[in-house]
PDB file of C-alpha atoms in Angstrom:
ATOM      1  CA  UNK A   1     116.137  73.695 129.650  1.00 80.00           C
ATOM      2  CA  UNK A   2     118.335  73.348 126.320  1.00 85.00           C
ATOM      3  CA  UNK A   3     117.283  75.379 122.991  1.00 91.00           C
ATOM      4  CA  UNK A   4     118.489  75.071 120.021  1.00 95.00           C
ATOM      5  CA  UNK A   5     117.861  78.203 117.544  1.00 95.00           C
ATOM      6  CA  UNK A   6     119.190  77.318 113.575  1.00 95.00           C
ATOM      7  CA  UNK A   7     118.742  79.473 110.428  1.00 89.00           C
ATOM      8  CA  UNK A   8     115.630  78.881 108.947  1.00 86.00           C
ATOM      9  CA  UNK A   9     115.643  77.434 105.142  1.00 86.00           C
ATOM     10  CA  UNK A  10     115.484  76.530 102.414  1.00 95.00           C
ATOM     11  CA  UNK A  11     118.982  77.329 101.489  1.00 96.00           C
ATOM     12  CA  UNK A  12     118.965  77.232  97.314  1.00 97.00           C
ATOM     13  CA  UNK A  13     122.995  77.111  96.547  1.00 97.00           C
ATOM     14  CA  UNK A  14     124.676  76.324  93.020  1.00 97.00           C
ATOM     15  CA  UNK A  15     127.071  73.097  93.099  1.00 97.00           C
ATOM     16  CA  UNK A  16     130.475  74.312  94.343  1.00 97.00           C
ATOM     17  CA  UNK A  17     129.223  76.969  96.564  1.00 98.00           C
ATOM     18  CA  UNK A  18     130.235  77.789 100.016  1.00 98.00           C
ATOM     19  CA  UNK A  19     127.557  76.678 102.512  1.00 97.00           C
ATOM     20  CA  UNK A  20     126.823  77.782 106.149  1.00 97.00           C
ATOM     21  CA  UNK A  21     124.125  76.901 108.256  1.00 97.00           C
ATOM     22  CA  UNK A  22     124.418  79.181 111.495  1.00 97.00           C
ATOM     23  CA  UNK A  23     122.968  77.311 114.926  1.00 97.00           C
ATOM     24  CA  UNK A  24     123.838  78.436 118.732  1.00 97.00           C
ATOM     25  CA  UNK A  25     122.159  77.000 121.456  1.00 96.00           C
ATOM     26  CA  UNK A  26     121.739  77.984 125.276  1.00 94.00           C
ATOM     27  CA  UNK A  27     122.429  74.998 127.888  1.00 90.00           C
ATOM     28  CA  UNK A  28     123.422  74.659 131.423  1.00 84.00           C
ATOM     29  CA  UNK A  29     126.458  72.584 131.655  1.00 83.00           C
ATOM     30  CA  UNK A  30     128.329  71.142 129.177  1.00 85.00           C
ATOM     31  CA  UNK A  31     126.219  70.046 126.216  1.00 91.00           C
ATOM     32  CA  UNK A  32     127.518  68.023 123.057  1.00 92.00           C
ATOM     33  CA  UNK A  33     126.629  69.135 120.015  1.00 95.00           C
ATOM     34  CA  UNK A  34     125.684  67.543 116.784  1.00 96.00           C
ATOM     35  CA  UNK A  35     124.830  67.983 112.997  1.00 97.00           C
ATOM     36  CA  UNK A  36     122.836  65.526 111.640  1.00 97.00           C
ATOM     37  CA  UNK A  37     121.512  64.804 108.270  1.00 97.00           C
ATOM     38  CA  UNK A  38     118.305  63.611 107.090  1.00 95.00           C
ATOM     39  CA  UNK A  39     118.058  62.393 103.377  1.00 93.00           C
ATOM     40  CA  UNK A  40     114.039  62.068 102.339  1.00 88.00           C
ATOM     41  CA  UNK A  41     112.198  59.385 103.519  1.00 85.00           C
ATOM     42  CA  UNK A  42     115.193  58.094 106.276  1.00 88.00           C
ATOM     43  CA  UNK A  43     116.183  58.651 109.784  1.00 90.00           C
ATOM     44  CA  UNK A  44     117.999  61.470 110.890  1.00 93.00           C
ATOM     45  CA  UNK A  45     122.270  60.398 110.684  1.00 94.00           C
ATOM     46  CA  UNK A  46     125.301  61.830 112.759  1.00 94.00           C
ATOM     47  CA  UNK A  47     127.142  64.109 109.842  1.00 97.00           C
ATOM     48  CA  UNK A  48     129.112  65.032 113.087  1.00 97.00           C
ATOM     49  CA  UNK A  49     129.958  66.286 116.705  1.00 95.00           C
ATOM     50  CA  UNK A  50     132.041  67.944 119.213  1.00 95.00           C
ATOM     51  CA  UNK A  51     132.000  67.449 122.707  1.00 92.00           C
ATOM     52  CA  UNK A  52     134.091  70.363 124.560  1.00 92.00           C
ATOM     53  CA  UNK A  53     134.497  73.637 123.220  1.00 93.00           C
ATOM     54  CA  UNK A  54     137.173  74.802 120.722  1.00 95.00           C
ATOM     55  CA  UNK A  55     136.499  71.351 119.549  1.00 96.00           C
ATOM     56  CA  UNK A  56     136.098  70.623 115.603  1.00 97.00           C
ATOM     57  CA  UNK A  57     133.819  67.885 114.124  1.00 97.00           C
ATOM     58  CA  UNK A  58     134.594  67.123 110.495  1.00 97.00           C
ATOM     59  CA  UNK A  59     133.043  64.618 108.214  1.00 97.00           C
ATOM     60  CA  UNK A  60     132.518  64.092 104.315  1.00 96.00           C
ATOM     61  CA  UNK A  61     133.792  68.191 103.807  1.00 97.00           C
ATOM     62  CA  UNK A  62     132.050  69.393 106.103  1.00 98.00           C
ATOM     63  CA  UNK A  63     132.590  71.255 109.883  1.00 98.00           C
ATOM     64  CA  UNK A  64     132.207  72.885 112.474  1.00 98.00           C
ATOM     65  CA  UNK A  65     133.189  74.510 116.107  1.00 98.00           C
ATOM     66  CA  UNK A  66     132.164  74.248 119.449  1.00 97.00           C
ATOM     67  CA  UNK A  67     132.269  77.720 120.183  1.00 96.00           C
ATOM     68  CA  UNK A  68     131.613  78.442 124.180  1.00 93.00           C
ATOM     69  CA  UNK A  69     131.713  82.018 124.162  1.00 93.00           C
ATOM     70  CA  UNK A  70     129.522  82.856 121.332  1.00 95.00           C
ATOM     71  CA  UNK A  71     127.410  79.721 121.758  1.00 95.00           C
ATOM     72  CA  UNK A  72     127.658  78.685 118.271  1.00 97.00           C
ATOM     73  CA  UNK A  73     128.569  75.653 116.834  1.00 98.00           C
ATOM     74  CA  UNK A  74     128.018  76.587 112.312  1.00 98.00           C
ATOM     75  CA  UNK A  75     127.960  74.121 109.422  1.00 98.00           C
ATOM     76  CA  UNK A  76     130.368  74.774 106.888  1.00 98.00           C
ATOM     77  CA  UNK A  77     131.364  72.854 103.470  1.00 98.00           C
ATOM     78  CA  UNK A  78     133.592  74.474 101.147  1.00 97.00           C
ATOM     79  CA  UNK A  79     131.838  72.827  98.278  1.00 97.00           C
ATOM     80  CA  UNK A  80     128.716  71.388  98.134  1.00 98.00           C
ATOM     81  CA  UNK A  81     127.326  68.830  95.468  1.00 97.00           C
ATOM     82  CA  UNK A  82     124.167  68.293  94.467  1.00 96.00           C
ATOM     83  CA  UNK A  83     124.347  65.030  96.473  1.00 96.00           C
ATOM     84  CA  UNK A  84     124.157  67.231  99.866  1.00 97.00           C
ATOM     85  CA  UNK A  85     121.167  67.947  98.955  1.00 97.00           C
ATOM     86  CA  UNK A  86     118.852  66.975 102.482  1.00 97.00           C
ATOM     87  CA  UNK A  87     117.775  68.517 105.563  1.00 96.00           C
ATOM     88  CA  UNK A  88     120.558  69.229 108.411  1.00 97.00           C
ATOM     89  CA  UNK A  89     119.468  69.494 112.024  1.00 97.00           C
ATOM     90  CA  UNK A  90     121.394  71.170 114.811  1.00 97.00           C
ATOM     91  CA  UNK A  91     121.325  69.037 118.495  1.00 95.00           C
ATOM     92  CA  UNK A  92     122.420  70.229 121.918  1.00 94.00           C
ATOM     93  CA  UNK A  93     122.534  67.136 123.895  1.00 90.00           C
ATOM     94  CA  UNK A  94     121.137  66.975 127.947  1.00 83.00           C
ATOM     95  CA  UNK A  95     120.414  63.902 130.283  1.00 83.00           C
ATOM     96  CA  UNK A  96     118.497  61.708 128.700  1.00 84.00           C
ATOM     97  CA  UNK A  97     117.451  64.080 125.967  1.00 87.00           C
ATOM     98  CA  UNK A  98     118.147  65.385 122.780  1.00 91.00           C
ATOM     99  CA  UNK A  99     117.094  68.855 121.484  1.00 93.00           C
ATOM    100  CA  UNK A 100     116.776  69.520 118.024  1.00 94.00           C
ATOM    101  CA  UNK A 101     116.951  72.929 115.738  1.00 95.00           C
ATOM    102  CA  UNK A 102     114.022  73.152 113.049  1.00 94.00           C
ATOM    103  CA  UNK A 103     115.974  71.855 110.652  1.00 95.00           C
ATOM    104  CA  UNK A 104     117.372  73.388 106.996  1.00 96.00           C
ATOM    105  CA  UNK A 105     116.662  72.049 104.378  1.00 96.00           C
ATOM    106  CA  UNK A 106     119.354  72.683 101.735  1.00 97.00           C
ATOM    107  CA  UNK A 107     118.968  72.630  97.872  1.00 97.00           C
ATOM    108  CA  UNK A 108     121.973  72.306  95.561  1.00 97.00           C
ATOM    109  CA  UNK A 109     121.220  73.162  91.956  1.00 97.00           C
ATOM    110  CA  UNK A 110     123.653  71.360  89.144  1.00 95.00           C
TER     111      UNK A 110
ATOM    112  CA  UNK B   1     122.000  44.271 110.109  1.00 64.00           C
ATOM    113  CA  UNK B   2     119.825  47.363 110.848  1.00 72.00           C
ATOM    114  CA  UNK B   3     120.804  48.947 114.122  1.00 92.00           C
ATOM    115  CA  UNK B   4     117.439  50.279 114.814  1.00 95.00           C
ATOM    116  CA  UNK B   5     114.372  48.860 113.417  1.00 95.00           C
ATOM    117  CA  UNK B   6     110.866  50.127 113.809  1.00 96.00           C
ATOM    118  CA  UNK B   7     107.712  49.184 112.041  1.00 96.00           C
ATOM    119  CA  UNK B   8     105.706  49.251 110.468  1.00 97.00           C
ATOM    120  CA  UNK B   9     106.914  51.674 107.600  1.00 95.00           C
ATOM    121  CA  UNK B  10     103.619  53.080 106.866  1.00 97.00           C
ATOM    122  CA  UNK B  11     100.323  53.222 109.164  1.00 97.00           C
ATOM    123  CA  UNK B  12      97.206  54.334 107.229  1.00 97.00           C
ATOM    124  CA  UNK B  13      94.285  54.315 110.015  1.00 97.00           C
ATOM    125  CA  UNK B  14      91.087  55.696 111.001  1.00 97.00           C
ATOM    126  CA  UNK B  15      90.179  58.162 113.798  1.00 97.00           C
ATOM    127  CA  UNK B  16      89.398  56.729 116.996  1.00 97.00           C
ATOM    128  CA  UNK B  17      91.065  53.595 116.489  1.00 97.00           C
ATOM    129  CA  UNK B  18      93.921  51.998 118.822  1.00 97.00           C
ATOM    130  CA  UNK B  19      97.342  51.129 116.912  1.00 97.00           C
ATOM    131  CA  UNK B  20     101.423  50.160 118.229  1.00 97.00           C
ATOM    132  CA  UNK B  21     104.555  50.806 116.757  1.00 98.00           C
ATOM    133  CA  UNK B  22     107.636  48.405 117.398  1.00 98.00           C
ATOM    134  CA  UNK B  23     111.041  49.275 118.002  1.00 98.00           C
ATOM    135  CA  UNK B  24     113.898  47.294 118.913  1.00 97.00           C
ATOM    136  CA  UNK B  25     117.607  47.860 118.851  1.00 97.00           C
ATOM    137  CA  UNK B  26     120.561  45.341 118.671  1.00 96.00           C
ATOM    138  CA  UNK B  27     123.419  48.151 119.469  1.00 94.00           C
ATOM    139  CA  UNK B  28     123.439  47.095 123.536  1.00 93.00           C
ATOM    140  CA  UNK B  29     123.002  50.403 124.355  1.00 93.00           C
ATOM    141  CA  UNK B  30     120.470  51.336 127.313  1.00 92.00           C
ATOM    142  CA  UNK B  31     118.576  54.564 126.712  1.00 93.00           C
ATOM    143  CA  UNK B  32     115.967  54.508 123.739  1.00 95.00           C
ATOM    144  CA  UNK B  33     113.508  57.389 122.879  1.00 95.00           C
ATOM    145  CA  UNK B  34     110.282  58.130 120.849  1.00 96.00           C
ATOM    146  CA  UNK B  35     110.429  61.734 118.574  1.00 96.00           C
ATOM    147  CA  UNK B  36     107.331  63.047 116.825  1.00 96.00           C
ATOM    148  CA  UNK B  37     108.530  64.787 113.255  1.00 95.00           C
ATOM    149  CA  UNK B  38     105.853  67.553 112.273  1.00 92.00           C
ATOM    150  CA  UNK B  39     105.049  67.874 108.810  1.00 90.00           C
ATOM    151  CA  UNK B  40     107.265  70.787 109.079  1.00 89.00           C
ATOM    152  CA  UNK B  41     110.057  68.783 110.061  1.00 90.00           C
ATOM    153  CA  UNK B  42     110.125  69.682 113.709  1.00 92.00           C
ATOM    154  CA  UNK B  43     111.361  67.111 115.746  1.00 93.00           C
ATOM    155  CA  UNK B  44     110.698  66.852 119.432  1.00 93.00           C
ATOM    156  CA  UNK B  45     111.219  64.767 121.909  1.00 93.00           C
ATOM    157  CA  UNK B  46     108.150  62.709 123.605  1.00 95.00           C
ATOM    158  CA  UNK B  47     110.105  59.722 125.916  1.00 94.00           C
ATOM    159  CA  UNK B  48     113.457  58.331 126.827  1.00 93.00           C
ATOM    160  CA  UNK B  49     113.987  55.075 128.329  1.00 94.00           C
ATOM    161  CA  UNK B  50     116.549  53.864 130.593  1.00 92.00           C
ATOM    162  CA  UNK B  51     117.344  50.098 130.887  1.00 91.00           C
ATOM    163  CA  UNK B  52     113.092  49.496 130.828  1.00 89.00           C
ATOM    164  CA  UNK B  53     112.397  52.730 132.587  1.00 92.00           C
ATOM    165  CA  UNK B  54     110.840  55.866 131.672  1.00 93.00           C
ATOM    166  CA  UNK B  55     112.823  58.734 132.415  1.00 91.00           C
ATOM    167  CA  UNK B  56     111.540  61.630 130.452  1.00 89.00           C
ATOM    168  CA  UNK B  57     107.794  61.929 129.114  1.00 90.00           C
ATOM    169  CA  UNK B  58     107.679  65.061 127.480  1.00 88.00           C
ATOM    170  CA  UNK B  59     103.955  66.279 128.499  1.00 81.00           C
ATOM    171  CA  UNK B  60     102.828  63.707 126.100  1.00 89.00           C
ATOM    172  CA  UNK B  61      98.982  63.109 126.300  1.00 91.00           C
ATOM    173  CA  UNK B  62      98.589  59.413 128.248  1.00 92.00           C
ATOM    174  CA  UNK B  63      96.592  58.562 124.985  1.00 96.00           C
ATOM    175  CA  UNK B  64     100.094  57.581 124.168  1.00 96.00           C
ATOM    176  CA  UNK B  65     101.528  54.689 126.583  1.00 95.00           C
ATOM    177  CA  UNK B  66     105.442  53.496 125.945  1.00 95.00           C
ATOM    178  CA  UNK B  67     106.272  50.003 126.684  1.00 95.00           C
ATOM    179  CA  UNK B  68     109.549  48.509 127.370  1.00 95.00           C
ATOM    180  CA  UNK B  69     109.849  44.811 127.757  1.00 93.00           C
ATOM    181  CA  UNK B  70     113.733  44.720 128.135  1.00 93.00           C
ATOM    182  CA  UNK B  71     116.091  47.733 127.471  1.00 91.00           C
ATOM    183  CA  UNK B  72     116.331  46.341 123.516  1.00 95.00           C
ATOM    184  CA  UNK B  73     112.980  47.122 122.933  1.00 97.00           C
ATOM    185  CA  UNK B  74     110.641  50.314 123.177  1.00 97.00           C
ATOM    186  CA  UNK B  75     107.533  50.232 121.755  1.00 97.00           C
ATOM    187  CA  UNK B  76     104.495  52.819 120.793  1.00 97.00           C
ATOM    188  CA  UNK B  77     100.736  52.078 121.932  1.00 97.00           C
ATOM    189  CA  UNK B  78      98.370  54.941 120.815  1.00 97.00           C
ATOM    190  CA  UNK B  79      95.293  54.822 121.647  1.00 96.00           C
ATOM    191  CA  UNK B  80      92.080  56.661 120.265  1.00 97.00           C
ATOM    192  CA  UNK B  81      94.118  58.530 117.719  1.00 97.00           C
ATOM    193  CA  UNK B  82      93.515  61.973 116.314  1.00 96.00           C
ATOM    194  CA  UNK B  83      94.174  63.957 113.275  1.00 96.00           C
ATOM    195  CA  UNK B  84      96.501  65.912 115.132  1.00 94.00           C
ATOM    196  CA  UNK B  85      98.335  62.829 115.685  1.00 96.00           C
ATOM    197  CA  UNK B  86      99.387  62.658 111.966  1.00 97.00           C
ATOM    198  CA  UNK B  87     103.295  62.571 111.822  1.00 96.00           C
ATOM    199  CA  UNK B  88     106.493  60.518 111.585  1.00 96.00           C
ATOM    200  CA  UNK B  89     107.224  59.043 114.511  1.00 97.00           C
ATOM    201  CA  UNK B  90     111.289  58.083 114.855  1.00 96.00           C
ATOM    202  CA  UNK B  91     112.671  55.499 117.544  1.00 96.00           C
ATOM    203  CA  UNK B  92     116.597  56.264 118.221  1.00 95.00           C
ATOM    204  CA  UNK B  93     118.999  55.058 121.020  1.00 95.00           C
ATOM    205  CA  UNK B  94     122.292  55.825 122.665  1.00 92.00           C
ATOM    206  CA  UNK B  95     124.561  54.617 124.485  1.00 88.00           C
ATOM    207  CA  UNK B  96     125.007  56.735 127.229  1.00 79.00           C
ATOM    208  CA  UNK B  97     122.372  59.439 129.032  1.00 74.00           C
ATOM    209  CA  UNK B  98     123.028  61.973 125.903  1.00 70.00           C
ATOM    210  CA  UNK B  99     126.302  62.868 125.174  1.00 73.00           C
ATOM    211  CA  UNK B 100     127.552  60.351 122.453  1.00 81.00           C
ATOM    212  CA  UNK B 101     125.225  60.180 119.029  1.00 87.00           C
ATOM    213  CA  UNK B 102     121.985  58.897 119.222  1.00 91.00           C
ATOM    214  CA  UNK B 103     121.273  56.045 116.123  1.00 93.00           C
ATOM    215  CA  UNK B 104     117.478  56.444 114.311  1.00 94.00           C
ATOM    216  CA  UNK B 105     115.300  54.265 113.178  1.00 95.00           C
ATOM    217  CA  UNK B 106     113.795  54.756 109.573  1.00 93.00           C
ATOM    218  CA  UNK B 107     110.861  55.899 110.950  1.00 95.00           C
ATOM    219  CA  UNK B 108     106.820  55.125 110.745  1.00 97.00           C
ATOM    220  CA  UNK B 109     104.860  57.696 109.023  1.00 96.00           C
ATOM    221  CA  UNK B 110     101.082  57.422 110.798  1.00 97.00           C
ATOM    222  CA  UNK B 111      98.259  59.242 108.956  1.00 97.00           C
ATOM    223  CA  UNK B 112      95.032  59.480 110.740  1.00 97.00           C
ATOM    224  CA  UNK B 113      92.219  59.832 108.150  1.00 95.00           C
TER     225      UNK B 113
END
Protein backbone atom coordinates (compact mmCIF):
# COMPACT_ATOMS: atom_id res chain seq x y z
CA UNK A 1 0.00 0.00 0.00
CA UNK A 2 0.91 3.89 0.22
CA UNK A 3 3.75 5.16 2.80
CA UNK A 4 4.49 8.19 3.60
CA UNK A 5 8.15 8.73 5.22
CA UNK A 6 8.66 12.75 6.57
CA UNK A 7 11.63 14.20 8.54
CA UNK A 8 11.22 13.66 11.97
CA UNK A 9 11.02 16.97 14.34
CA UNK A 10 10.98 19.19 16.16
CA UNK A 11 12.36 21.70 13.81
CA UNK A 12 13.55 24.85 16.28
CA UNK A 13 14.07 27.83 13.50
CA UNK A 14 14.57 31.70 14.30
CA UNK A 15 11.72 34.03 12.67
CA UNK A 16 12.82 34.72 9.08
CA UNK A 17 14.53 31.51 8.50
CA UNK A 18 14.35 29.27 5.58
CA UNK A 19 12.27 26.16 6.39
CA UNK A 20 12.13 22.67 4.73
CA UNK A 21 10.38 19.77 5.76
CA UNK A 22 11.58 16.82 3.38
CA UNK A 23 8.61 13.96 2.74
CA UNK A 24 8.59 11.27 -0.31
CA UNK A 25 6.23 8.68 -0.40
CA UNK A 26 5.95 5.27 -2.40
CA UNK A 27 2.39 4.62 -4.16
CA UNK A 28 1.08 2.65 -7.00
CA UNK A 29 -0.66 4.89 -9.35
CA UNK A 30 -1.08 8.29 -9.25
CA UNK A 31 -1.42 9.60 -5.70
CA UNK A 32 -2.23 13.35 -4.68
CA UNK A 33 -0.33 14.77 -2.30
CA UNK A 34 -0.94 17.13 0.52
CA UNK A 35 0.55 19.34 3.37
CA UNK A 36 -1.55 19.93 6.03
CA UNK A 37 -1.33 21.90 9.15
CA UNK A 38 -2.41 21.27 12.54
CA UNK A 39 -2.45 24.28 15.04
CA UNK A 40 -2.83 22.80 18.92
CA UNK A 41 -5.91 21.65 19.99
CA UNK A 42 -7.69 21.73 16.11
CA UNK A 43 -8.14 19.51 13.20
CA UNK A 44 -5.63 18.89 10.79
CA UNK A 45 -6.17 21.87 7.60
CA UNK A 46 -5.15 21.66 3.79
CA UNK A 47 -1.92 24.24 3.78
CA UNK A 48 -1.85 22.68 0.19
CA UNK A 49 -1.69 20.08 -2.74
CA UNK A 50 -0.69 18.92 -6.06
CA UNK A 51 -2.23 16.42 -8.02
CA UNK A 52 0.16 15.37 -11.09
CA UNK A 53 3.71 15.62 -10.99
CA UNK A 54 5.84 18.71 -11.80
CA UNK A 55 2.87 20.24 -10.20
CA UNK A 56 3.35 23.19 -7.49
CA UNK A 57 0.99 23.80 -4.50
CA UNK A 58 1.46 27.20 -2.92
CA UNK A 59 -0.36 28.77 -0.07
CA UNK A 60 0.29 31.54 2.69
CA UNK A 61 4.45 31.43 1.53
CA UNK A 62 4.71 28.32 1.45
CA UNK A 63 5.36 25.23 -1.39
CA UNK A 64 6.07 22.57 -2.77
CA UNK A 65 6.59 19.92 -5.86
CA UNK A 66 5.22 16.89 -6.97
CA UNK A 67 8.29 15.35 -7.85
CA UNK A 68 7.68 11.75 -9.74
CA UNK A 69 11.08 10.73 -10.20
CA UNK A 70 12.53 11.32 -6.87
CA UNK A 71 9.23 10.71 -5.09
CA UNK A 72 9.34 13.79 -3.13
CA UNK A 73 7.00 16.32 -2.70
CA UNK A 74 9.22 19.11 0.29
CA UNK A 75 7.77 21.99 2.29
CA UNK A 76 9.40 25.11 1.77
CA UNK A 77 8.73 28.84 3.18
CA UNK A 78 11.19 31.40 2.57
CA UNK A 79 10.34 33.02 5.84
CA UNK A 80 8.72 31.74 8.58
CA UNK A 81 6.98 33.70 11.54
CA UNK A 82 6.47 32.76 14.72
CA UNK A 83 2.78 32.35 13.75
CA UNK A 84 3.81 29.02 11.68
CA UNK A 85 4.47 27.73 14.54
CA UNK A 86 2.24 24.02 14.44
CA UNK A 87 2.65 20.61 13.34
CA UNK A 88 2.72 19.89 9.36
CA UNK A 89 1.76 16.46 8.09
CA UNK A 90 2.68 14.99 4.73
CA UNK A 91 -0.48 12.83 2.86
CA UNK A 92 -0.29 10.54 -0.15
CA UNK A 93 -3.82 10.07 -1.07
CA UNK A 94 -5.35 6.26 -2.30
CA UNK A 95 -9.05 5.01 -2.76
CA UNK A 96 -10.83 5.74 -0.06
CA UNK A 97 -7.84 6.46 2.13
CA UNK A 98 -5.56 8.86 3.29
CA UNK A 99 -1.98 8.16 4.53
CA UNK A 100 -0.32 10.37 6.74
CA UNK A 101 3.63 11.15 7.57
CA UNK A 102 4.38 11.38 11.48
CA UNK A 103 4.07 14.72 11.45
CA UNK A 104 6.78 17.82 12.30
CA UNK A 105 6.25 19.77 14.55
CA UNK A 106 7.93 23.14 13.86
CA UNK A 107 9.02 25.83 16.44
CA UNK A 108 9.72 29.43 15.41
CA UNK A 109 11.56 31.43 18.04
CA UNK A 110 10.96 35.52 17.92
CA UNK B 1 -21.28 27.05 9.87
CA UNK B 2 -18.80 24.28 10.86
CA UNK B 3 -18.21 21.91 7.99
CA UNK B 4 -17.49 19.01 10.14
CA UNK B 5 -18.70 18.69 13.58
CA UNK B 6 -17.96 15.95 16.03
CA UNK B 7 -18.62 15.72 19.70
CA UNK B 8 -18.27 15.70 22.23
CA UNK B 9 -14.98 17.82 22.68
CA UNK B 10 -13.74 16.01 25.60
CA UNK B 11 -14.63 12.31 26.89
CA UNK B 12 -13.29 11.60 30.41
CA UNK B 13 -14.45 7.80 31.13
CA UNK B 14 -13.76 4.76 32.97
CA UNK B 15 -12.37 1.38 31.80
CA UNK B 16 -14.78 -1.04 30.71
CA UNK B 17 -17.43 1.27 30.00
CA UNK B 18 -19.38 1.68 26.51
CA UNK B 19 -19.29 5.38 24.98
CA UNK B 20 -20.21 7.08 21.03
CA UNK B 21 -18.84 9.83 19.30
CA UNK B 22 -21.01 11.89 16.71
CA UNK B 23 -20.04 13.17 13.53
CA UNK B 24 -21.92 14.76 10.91
CA UNK B 25 -21.00 16.82 7.90
CA UNK B 26 -23.04 19.45 5.90
CA UNK B 27 -20.35 19.68 2.84
CA UNK B 28 -22.59 16.96 0.56
CA UNK B 29 -19.75 15.08 0.07
CA UNK B 30 -20.03 11.09 0.28
CA UNK B 31 -16.97 9.45 1.81
CA UNK B 32 -16.37 10.17 5.65
CA UNK B 33 -13.61 8.49 7.82
CA UNK B 34 -12.60 7.90 11.52
CA UNK B 35 -8.48 8.60 12.35
CA UNK B 36 -7.00 7.69 15.72
CA UNK B 37 -4.14 10.54 16.66
CA UNK B 38 -1.48 8.87 19.09
CA UNK B 39 -0.19 10.90 21.73
CA UNK B 40 2.70 11.11 19.48
CA UNK B 41 0.77 12.62 16.88
CA UNK B 42 0.51 9.65 14.59
CA UNK B 43 -2.43 9.63 12.68
CA UNK B 44 -3.87 6.55 11.08
CA UNK B 45 -6.56 5.63 9.44
CA UNK B 46 -9.32 3.19 11.13
CA UNK B 47 -12.67 3.51 8.53
CA UNK B 48 -13.94 5.21 5.45
CA UNK B 49 -17.43 5.39 4.49
CA UNK B 50 -19.02 5.56 1.24
CA UNK B 51 -22.60 6.95 0.83
CA UNK B 52 -23.57 4.68 4.35
CA UNK B 53 -21.11 1.97 3.53
CA UNK B 54 -18.02 0.79 4.98
CA UNK B 55 -15.34 0.53 2.65
CA UNK B 56 -12.12 0.37 4.52
CA UNK B 57 -11.79 -0.92 8.28
CA UNK B 58 -8.33 -0.71 8.99
CA UNK B 59 -7.86 -4.03 11.26
CA UNK B 60 -9.66 -2.11 13.84
CA UNK B 61 -10.67 -4.34 16.88
CA UNK B 62 -14.80 -4.91 16.45
CA UNK B 63 -14.80 -3.37 20.06
CA UNK B 64 -15.14 -0.41 17.83
CA UNK B 65 -18.48 -0.50 15.57
CA UNK B 66 -19.03 2.64 12.93
CA UNK B 67 -22.48 3.63 12.20
CA UNK B 68 -23.79 5.50 9.32
CA UNK B 69 -27.38 6.51 9.25
CA UNK B 70 -27.20 8.53 5.92
CA UNK B 71 -23.91 9.50 4.09
CA UNK B 72 -23.99 13.03 6.36
CA UNK B 73 -23.40 11.26 9.31
CA UNK B 74 -20.68 8.74 10.71
CA UNK B 75 -20.63 8.00 14.05
CA UNK B 76 -18.18 6.16 16.78
CA UNK B 77 -19.60 3.32 19.21
CA UNK B 78 -16.77 1.90 21.46
CA UNK B 79 -17.44 -0.49 23.46
CA UNK B 80 -15.59 -1.90 26.65
CA UNK B 81 -12.84 0.64 26.30
CA UNK B 82 -9.21 0.29 27.24
CA UNK B 83 -6.33 2.36 28.28
CA UNK B 84 -4.83 1.73 25.11
CA UNK B 85 -7.74 3.33 23.64
CA UNK B 86 -6.65 6.79 24.99
CA UNK B 87 -6.31 9.22 21.95
CA UNK B 88 -7.87 11.90 19.73
CA UNK B 89 -10.09 10.58 17.59
CA UNK B 90 -10.71 13.00 14.23
CA UNK B 91 -13.85 12.58 11.82
CA UNK B 92 -12.95 14.14 8.19
CA UNK B 93 -14.71 13.82 4.75
CA UNK B 94 -14.17 14.28 1.05
CA UNK B 95 -15.65 14.62 -1.71
CA UNK B 96 -14.45 12.18 -3.90
CA UNK B 97 -12.70 8.46 -3.12
CA UNK B 98 -9.27 10.42 -2.09
CA UNK B 99 -7.88 12.62 -4.39
CA UNK B 100 -9.31 16.16 -3.53
CA UNK B 101 -8.65 17.41 0.36
CA UNK B 102 -10.24 15.75 2.99
CA UNK B 103 -12.05 18.53 5.68
CA UNK B 104 -11.49 17.54 9.75
CA UNK B 105 -13.42 17.77 12.39
CA UNK B 106 -11.99 19.45 15.66
CA UNK B 107 -11.62 16.34 17.09
CA UNK B 108 -12.68 14.36 20.54
CA UNK B 109 -9.91 13.72 22.85
CA UNK B 110 -11.09 10.25 24.88
CA UNK B 111 -9.07 9.43 28.03
CA UNK B 112 -9.71 6.12 29.55
CA UNK B 113 -8.86 6.31 33.29
Amino acid sequence: GNSVTQMEGPVTLSEEAFLTINCTYTATGYPSLFWYVQYPGEGLQLLLKATKADDKGSNKGFEATYRKETTSFHLEKGSVQVSDSAVYFCACSGTYKYIFGTGTRLKVLA
Amino acid sequence: DTAVSQTPKYLVTQMGNDKSIKCEQNLGHDTMYWYKQDSKKFLKIMFSYNNKELIINETVPNRFSPKSPDKAHLNLHINSLELGDSAVYFCASSQDSGYEKLFFGSGTQLSVL
